[in-house]
JSON list of C-alpha atoms in Angstrom, two decimals:
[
{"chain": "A", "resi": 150, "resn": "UNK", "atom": "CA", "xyz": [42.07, 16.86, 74.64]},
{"chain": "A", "resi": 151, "resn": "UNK", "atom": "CA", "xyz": [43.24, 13.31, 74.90]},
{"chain": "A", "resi": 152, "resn": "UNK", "atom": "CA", "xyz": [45.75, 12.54, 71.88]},
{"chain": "A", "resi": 153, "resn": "UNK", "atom": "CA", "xyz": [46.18, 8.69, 72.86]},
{"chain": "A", "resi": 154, "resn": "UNK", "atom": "CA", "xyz": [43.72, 7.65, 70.15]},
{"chain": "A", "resi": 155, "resn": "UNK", "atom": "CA", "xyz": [44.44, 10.75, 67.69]},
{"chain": "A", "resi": 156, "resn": "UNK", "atom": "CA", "xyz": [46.70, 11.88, 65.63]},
{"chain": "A", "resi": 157, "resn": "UNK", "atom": "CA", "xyz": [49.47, 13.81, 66.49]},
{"chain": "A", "resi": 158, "resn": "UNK", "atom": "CA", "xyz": [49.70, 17.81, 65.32]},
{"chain": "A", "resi": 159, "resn": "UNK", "atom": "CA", "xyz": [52.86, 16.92, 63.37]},
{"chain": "A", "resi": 160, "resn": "UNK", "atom": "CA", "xyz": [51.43, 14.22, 61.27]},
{"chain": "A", "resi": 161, "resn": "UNK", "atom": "CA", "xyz": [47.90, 16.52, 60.80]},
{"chain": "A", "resi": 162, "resn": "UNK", "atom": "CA", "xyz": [50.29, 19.41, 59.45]},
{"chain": "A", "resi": 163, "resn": "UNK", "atom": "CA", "xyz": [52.21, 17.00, 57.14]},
{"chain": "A", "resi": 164, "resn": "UNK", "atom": "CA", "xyz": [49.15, 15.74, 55.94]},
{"chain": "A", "resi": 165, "resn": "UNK", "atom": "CA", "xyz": [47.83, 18.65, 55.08]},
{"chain": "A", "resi": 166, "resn": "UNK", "atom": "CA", "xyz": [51.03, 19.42, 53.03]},
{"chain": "A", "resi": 167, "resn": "UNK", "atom": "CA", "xyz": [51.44, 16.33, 51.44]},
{"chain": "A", "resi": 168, "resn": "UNK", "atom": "CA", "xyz": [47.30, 16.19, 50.06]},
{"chain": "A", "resi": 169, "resn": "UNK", "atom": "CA", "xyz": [45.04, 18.88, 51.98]},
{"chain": "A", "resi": 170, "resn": "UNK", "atom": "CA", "xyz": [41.70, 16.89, 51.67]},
{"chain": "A", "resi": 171, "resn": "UNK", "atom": "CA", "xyz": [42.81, 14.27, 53.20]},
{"chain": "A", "resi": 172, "resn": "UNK", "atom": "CA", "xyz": [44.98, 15.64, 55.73]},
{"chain": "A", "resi": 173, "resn": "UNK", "atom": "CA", "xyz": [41.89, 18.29, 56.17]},
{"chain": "A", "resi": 174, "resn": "UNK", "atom": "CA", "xyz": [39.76, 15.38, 57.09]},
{"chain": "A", "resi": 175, "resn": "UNK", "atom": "CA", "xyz": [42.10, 14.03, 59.66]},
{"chain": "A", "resi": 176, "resn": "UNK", "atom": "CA", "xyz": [42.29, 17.51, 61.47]},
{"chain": "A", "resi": 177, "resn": "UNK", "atom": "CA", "xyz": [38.53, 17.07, 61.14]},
{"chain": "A", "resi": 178, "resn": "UNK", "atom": "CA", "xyz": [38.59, 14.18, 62.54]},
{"chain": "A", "resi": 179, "resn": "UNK", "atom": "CA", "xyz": [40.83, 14.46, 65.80]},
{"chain": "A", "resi": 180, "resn": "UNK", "atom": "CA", "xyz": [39.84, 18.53, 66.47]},
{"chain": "A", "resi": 181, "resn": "UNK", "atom": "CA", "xyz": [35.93, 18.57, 64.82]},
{"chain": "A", "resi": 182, "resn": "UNK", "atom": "CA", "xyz": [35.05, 18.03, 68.44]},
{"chain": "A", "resi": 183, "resn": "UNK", "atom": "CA", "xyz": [37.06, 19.46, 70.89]},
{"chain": "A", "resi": 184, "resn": "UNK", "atom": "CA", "xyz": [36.88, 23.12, 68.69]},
{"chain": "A", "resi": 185, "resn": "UNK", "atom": "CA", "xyz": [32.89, 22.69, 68.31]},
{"chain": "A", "resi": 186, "resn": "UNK", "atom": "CA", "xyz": [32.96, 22.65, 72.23]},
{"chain": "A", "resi": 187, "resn": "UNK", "atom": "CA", "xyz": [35.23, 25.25, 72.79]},
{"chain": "A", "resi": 188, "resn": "UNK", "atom": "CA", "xyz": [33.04, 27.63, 70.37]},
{"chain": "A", "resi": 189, "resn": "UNK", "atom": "CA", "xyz": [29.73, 26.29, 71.95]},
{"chain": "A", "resi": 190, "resn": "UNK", "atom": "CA", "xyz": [30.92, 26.75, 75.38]},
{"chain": "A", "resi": 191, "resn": "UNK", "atom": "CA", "xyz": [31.54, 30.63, 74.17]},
{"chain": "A", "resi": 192, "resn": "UNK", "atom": "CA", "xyz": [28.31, 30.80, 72.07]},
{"chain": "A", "resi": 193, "resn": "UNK", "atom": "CA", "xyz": [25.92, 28.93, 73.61]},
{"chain": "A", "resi": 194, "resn": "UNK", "atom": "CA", "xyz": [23.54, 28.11, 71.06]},
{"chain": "A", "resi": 195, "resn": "UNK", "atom": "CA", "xyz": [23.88, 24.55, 69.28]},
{"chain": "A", "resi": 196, "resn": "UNK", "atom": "CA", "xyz": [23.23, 26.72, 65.66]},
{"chain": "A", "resi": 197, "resn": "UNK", "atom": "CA", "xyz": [25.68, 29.44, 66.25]},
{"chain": "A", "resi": 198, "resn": "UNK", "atom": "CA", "xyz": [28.16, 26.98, 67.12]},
{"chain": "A", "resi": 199, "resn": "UNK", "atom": "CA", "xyz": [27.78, 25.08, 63.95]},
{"chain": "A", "resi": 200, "resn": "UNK", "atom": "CA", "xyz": [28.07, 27.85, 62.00]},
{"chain": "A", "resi": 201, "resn": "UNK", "atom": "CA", "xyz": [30.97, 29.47, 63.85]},
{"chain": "A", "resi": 202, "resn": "UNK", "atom": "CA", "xyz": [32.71, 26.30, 63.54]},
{"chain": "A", "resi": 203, "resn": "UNK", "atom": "CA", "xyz": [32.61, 26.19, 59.95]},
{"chain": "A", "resi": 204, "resn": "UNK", "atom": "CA", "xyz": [33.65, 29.29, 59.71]},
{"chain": "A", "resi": 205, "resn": "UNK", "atom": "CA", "xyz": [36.85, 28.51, 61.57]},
{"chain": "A", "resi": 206, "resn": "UNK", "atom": "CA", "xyz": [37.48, 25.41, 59.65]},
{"chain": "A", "resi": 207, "resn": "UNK", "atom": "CA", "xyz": [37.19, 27.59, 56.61]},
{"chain": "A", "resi": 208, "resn": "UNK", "atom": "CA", "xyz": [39.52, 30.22, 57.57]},
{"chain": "A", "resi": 209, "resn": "UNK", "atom": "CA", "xyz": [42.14, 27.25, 58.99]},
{"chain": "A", "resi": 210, "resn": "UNK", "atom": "CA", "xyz": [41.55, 25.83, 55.55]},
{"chain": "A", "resi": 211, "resn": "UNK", "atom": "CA", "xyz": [42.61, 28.75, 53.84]},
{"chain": "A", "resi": 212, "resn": "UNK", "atom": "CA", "xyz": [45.55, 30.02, 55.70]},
{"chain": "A", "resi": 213, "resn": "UNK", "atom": "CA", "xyz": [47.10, 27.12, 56.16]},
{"chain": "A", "resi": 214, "resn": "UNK", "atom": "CA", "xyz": [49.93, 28.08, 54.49]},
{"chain": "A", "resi": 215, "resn": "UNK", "atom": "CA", "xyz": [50.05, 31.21, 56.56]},
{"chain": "A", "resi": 216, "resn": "UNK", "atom": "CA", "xyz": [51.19, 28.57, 59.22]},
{"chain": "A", "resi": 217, "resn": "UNK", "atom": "CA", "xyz": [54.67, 28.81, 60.00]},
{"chain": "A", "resi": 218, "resn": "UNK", "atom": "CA", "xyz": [55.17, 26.19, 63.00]},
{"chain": "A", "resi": 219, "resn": "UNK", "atom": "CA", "xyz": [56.81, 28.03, 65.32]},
{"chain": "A", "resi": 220, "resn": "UNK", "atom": "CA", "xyz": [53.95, 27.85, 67.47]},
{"chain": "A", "resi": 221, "resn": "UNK", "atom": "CA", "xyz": [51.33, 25.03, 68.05]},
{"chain": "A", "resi": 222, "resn": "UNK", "atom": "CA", "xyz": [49.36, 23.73, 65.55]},
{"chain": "A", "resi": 223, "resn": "UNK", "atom": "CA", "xyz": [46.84, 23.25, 68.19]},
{"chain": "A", "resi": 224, "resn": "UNK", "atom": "CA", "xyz": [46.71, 27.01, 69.82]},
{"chain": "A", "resi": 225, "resn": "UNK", "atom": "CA", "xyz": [46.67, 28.25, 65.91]},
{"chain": "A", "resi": 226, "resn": "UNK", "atom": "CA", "xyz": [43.45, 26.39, 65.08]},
{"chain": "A", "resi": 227, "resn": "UNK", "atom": "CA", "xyz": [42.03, 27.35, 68.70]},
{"chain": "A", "resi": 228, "resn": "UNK", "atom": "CA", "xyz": [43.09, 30.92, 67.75]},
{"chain": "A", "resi": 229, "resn": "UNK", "atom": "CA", "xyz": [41.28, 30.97, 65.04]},
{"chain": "A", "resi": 230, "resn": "UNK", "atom": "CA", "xyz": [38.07, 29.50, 66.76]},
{"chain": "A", "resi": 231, "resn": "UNK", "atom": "CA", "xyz": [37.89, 32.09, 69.13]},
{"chain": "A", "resi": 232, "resn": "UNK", "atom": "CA", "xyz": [38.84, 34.85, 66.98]},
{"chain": "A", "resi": 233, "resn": "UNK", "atom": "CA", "xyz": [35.67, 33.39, 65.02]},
{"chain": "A", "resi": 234, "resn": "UNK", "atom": "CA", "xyz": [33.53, 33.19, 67.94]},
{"chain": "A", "resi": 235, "resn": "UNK", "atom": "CA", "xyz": [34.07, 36.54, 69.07]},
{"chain": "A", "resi": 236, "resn": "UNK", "atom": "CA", "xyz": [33.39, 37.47, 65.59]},
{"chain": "A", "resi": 237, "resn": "UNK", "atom": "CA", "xyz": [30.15, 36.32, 65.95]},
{"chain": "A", "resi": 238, "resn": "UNK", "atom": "CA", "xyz": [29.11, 37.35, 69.43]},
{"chain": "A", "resi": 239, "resn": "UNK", "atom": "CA", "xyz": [30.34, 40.49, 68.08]},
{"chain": "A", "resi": 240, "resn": "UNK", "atom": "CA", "xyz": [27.83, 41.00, 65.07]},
{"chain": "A", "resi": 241, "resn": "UNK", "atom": "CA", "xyz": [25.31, 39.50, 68.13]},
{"chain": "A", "resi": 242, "resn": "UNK", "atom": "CA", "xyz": [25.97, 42.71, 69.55]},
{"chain": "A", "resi": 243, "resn": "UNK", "atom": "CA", "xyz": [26.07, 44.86, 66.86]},
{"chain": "A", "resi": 244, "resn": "UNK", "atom": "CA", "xyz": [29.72, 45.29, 66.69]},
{"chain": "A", "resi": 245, "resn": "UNK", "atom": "CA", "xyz": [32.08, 44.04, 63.78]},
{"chain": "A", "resi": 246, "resn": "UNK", "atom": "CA", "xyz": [34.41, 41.97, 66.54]},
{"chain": "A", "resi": 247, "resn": "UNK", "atom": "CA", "xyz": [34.49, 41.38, 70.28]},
{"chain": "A", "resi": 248, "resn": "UNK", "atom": "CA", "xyz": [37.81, 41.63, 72.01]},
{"chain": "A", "resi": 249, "resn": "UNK", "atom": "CA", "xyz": [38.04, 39.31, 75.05]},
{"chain": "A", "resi": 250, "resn": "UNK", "atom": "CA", "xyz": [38.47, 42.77, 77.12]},
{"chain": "A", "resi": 251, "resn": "UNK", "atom": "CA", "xyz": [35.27, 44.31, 75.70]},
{"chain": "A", "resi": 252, "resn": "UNK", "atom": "CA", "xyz": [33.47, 41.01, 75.96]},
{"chain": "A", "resi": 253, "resn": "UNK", "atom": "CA", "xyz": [30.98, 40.68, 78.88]},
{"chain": "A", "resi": 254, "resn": "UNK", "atom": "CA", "xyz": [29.61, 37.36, 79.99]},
{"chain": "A", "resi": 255, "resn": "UNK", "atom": "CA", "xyz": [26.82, 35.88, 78.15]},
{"chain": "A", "resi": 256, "resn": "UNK", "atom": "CA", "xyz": [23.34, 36.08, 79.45]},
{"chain": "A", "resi": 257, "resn": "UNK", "atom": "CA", "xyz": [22.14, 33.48, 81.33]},
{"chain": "A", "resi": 258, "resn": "UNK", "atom": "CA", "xyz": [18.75, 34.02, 80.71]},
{"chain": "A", "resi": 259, "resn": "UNK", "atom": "CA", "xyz": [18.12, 31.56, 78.09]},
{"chain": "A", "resi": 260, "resn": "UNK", "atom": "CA", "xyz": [20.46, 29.16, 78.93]},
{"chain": "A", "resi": 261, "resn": "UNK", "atom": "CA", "xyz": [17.67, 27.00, 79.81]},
{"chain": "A", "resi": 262, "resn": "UNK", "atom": "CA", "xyz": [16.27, 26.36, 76.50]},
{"chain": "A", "resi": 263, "resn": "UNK", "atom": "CA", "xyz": [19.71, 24.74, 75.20]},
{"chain": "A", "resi": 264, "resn": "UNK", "atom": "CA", "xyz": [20.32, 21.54, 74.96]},
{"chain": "A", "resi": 265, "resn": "UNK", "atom": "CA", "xyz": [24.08, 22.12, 75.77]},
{"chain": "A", "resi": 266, "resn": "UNK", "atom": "CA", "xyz": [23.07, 22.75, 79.24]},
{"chain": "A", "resi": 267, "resn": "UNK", "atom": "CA", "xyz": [22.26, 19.80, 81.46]},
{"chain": "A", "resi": 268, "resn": "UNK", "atom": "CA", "xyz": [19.41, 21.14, 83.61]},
{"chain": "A", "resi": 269, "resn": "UNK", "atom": "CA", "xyz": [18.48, 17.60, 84.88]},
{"chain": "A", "resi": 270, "resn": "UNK", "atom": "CA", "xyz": [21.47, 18.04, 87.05]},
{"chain": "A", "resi": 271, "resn": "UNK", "atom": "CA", "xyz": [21.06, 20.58, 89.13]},
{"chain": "A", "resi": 272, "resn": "UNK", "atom": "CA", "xyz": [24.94, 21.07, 90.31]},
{"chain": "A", "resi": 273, "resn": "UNK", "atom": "CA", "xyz": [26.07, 20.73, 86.55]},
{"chain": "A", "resi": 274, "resn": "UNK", "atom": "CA", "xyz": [23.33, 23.61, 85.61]},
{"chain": "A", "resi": 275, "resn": "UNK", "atom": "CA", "xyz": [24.66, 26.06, 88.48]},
{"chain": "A", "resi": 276, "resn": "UNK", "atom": "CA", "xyz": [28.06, 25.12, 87.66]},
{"chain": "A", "resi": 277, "resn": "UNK", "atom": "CA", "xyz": [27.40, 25.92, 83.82]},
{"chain": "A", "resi": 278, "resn": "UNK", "atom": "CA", "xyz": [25.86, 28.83, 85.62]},
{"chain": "A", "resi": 279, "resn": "UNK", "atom": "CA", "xyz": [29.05, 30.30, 87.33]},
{"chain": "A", "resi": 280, "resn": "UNK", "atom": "CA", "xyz": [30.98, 30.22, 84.48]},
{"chain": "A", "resi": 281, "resn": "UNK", "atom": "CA", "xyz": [29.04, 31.89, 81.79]},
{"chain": "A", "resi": 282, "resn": "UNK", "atom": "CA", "xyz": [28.81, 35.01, 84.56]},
{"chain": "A", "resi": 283, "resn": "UNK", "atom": "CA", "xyz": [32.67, 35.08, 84.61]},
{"chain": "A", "resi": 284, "resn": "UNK", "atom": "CA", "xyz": [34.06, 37.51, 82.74]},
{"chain": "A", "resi": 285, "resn": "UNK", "atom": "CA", "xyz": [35.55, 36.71, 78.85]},
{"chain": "A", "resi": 286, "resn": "UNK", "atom": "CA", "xyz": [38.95, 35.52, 79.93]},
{"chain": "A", "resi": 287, "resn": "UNK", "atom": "CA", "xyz": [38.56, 34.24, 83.06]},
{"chain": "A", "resi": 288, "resn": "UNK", "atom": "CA", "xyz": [35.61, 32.21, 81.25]},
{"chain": "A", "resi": 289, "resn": "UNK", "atom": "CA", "xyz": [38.21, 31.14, 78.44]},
{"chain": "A", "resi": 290, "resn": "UNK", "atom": "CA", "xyz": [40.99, 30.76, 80.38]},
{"chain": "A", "resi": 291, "resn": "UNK", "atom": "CA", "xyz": [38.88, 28.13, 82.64]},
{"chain": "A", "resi": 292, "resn": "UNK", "atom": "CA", "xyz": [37.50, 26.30, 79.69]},
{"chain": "A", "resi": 293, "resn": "UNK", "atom": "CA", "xyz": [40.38, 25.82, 78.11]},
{"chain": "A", "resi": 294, "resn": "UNK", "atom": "CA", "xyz": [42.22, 24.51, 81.03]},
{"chain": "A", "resi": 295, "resn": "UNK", "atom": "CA", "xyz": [39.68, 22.63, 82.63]},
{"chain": "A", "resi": 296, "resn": "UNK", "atom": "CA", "xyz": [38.19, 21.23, 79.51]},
{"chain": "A", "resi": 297, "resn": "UNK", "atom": "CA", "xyz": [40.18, 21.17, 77.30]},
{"chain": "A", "resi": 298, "resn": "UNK", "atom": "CA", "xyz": [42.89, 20.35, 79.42]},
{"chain": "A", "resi": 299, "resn": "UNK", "atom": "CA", "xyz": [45.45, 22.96, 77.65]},
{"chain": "A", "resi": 300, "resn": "UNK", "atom": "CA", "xyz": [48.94, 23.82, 79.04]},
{"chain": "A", "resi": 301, "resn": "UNK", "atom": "CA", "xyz": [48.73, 27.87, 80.22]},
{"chain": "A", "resi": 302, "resn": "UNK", "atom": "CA", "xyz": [51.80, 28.47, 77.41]},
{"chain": "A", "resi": 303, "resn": "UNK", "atom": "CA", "xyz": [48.97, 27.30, 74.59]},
{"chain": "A", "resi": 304, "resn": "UNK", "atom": "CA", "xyz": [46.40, 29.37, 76.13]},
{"chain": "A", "resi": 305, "resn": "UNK", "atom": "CA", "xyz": [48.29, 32.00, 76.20]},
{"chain": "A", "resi": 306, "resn": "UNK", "atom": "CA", "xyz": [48.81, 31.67, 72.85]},
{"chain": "A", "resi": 307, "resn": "UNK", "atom": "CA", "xyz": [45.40, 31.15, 71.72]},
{"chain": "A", "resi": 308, "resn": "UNK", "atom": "CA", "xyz": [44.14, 34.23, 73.85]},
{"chain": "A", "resi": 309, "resn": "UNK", "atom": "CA", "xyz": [47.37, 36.65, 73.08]},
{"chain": "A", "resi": 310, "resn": "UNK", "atom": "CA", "xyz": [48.62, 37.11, 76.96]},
{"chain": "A", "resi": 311, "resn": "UNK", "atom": "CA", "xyz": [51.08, 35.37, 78.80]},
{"chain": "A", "resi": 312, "resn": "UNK", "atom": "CA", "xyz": [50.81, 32.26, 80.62]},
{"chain": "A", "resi": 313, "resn": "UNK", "atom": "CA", "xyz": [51.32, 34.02, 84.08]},
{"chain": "A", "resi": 314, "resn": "UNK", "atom": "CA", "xyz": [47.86, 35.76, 83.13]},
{"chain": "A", "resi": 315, "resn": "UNK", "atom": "CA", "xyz": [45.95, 32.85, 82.24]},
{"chain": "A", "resi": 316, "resn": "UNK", "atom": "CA", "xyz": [47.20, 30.93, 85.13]},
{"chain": "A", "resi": 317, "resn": "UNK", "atom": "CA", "xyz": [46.21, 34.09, 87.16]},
{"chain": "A", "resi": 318, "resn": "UNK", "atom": "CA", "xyz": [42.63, 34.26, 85.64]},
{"chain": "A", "resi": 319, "resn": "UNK", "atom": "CA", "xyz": [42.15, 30.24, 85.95]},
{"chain": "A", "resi": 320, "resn": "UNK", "atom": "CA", "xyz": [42.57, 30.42, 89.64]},
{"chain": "A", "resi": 321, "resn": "UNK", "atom": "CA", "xyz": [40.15, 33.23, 89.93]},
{"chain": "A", "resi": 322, "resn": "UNK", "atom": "CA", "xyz": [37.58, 31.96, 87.99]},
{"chain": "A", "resi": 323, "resn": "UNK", "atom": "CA", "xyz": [37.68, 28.53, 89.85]},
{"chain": "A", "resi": 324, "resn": "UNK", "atom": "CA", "xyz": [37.78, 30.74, 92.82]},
{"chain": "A", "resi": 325, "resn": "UNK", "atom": "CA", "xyz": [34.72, 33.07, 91.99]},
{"chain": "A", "resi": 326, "resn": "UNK", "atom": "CA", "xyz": [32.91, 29.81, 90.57]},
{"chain": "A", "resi": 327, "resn": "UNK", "atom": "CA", "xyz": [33.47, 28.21, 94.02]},
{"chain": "A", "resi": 328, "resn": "UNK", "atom": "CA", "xyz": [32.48, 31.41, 95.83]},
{"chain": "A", "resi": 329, "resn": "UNK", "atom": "CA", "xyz": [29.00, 31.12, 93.58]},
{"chain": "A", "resi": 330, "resn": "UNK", "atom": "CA", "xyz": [28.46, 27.37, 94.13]},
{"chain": "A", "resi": 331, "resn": "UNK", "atom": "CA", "xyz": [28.57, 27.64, 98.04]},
{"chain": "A", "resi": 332, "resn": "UNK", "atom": "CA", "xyz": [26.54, 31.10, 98.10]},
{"chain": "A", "resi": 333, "resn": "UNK", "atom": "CA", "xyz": [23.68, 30.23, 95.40]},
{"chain": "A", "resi": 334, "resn": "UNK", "atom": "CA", "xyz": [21.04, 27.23, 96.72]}
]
């Protein structure tokens, strides 16, 4: 996520203890986006990811003062986001929660059908392809470096490993998404 035009996550948090509509409305407005992609890239569907994204921003809402700052403001909200999303892929399944070891890649199938996906494209489709067959956190771990652009410490932290495992599962994801770019025509 570029910062340059945005808030930083010490003035968001200080907002939001100082008058938390308004400082809710600035995390709103610098992370609305980037955490409605990061739960769309995991859910897929445009509806779901609305809904699991105000979910999240209800939960961050309401245990914000459960937030200590010892770690990033940035990997908390993201946290919750996921924890959210797996929620809901969970109850997709039938289960109460997903962990990202239980979690198997999203069909593909339908993938089509969504807007999200850029099918006019036909690199960007296979691409978006490959990743949704990676397993959970390879899948997160690449999203959240390669789109979001996150160090591995906050992905770590958002996911509950260590860094050395995310960087681990990056490079295998952008190795098994190479493998199925060059081997699928």
């Amino acid at each position: 996520m570029n910062q340059k035009h945005m808030a930083d996550d010490r003035t968001i948090v200080q907002a939001m203890r100082k008058d938390m509509d308004s400082g809710f409305r600035l995390l709103m407005k610098c992370y609305g986006g980037p955490l409605y992609w990061h739960i769309r890239r995991m859910v897929v569907v445009h509806d779901d990811a609305n809904d699991v994204l105000q979910e999240a921003l209800v939960r961050v809402f309401s245990h914000f003062s459960k937030y200590d700052g010892r770690n990033s403001f940035r990997a908390w909200i993201y946290s919750i986001a996921t924890r959210e999303a797996l929620r809901h892929l969970g109850r997709r399944q039938g289960k109460t929660i997903l962990s990202l070891d239980d979690m198997t890649a999203i069909e593909t199938a339908g993938m089509e059908q969504q807007e999200y996906f850029d099918n006019s494209d036909a690199i960007v489709a296979k691409l978006q392809k490959a990743i949704l067959l990676l397993p959970a956190k390879q899948q997160l771990a690449f999203n959240l470096r390669y789109y979001d652009e996150l160090p591995y410490s906050e992905i770590a932290e958002i996911t509950g490993t260590s860094a050395a495992s995310m960087k681990a599962n990056y490079h295998v994801a952008k190795e098994k998404i190479v493998e199925y770019m060059n081997n699928n025509d």
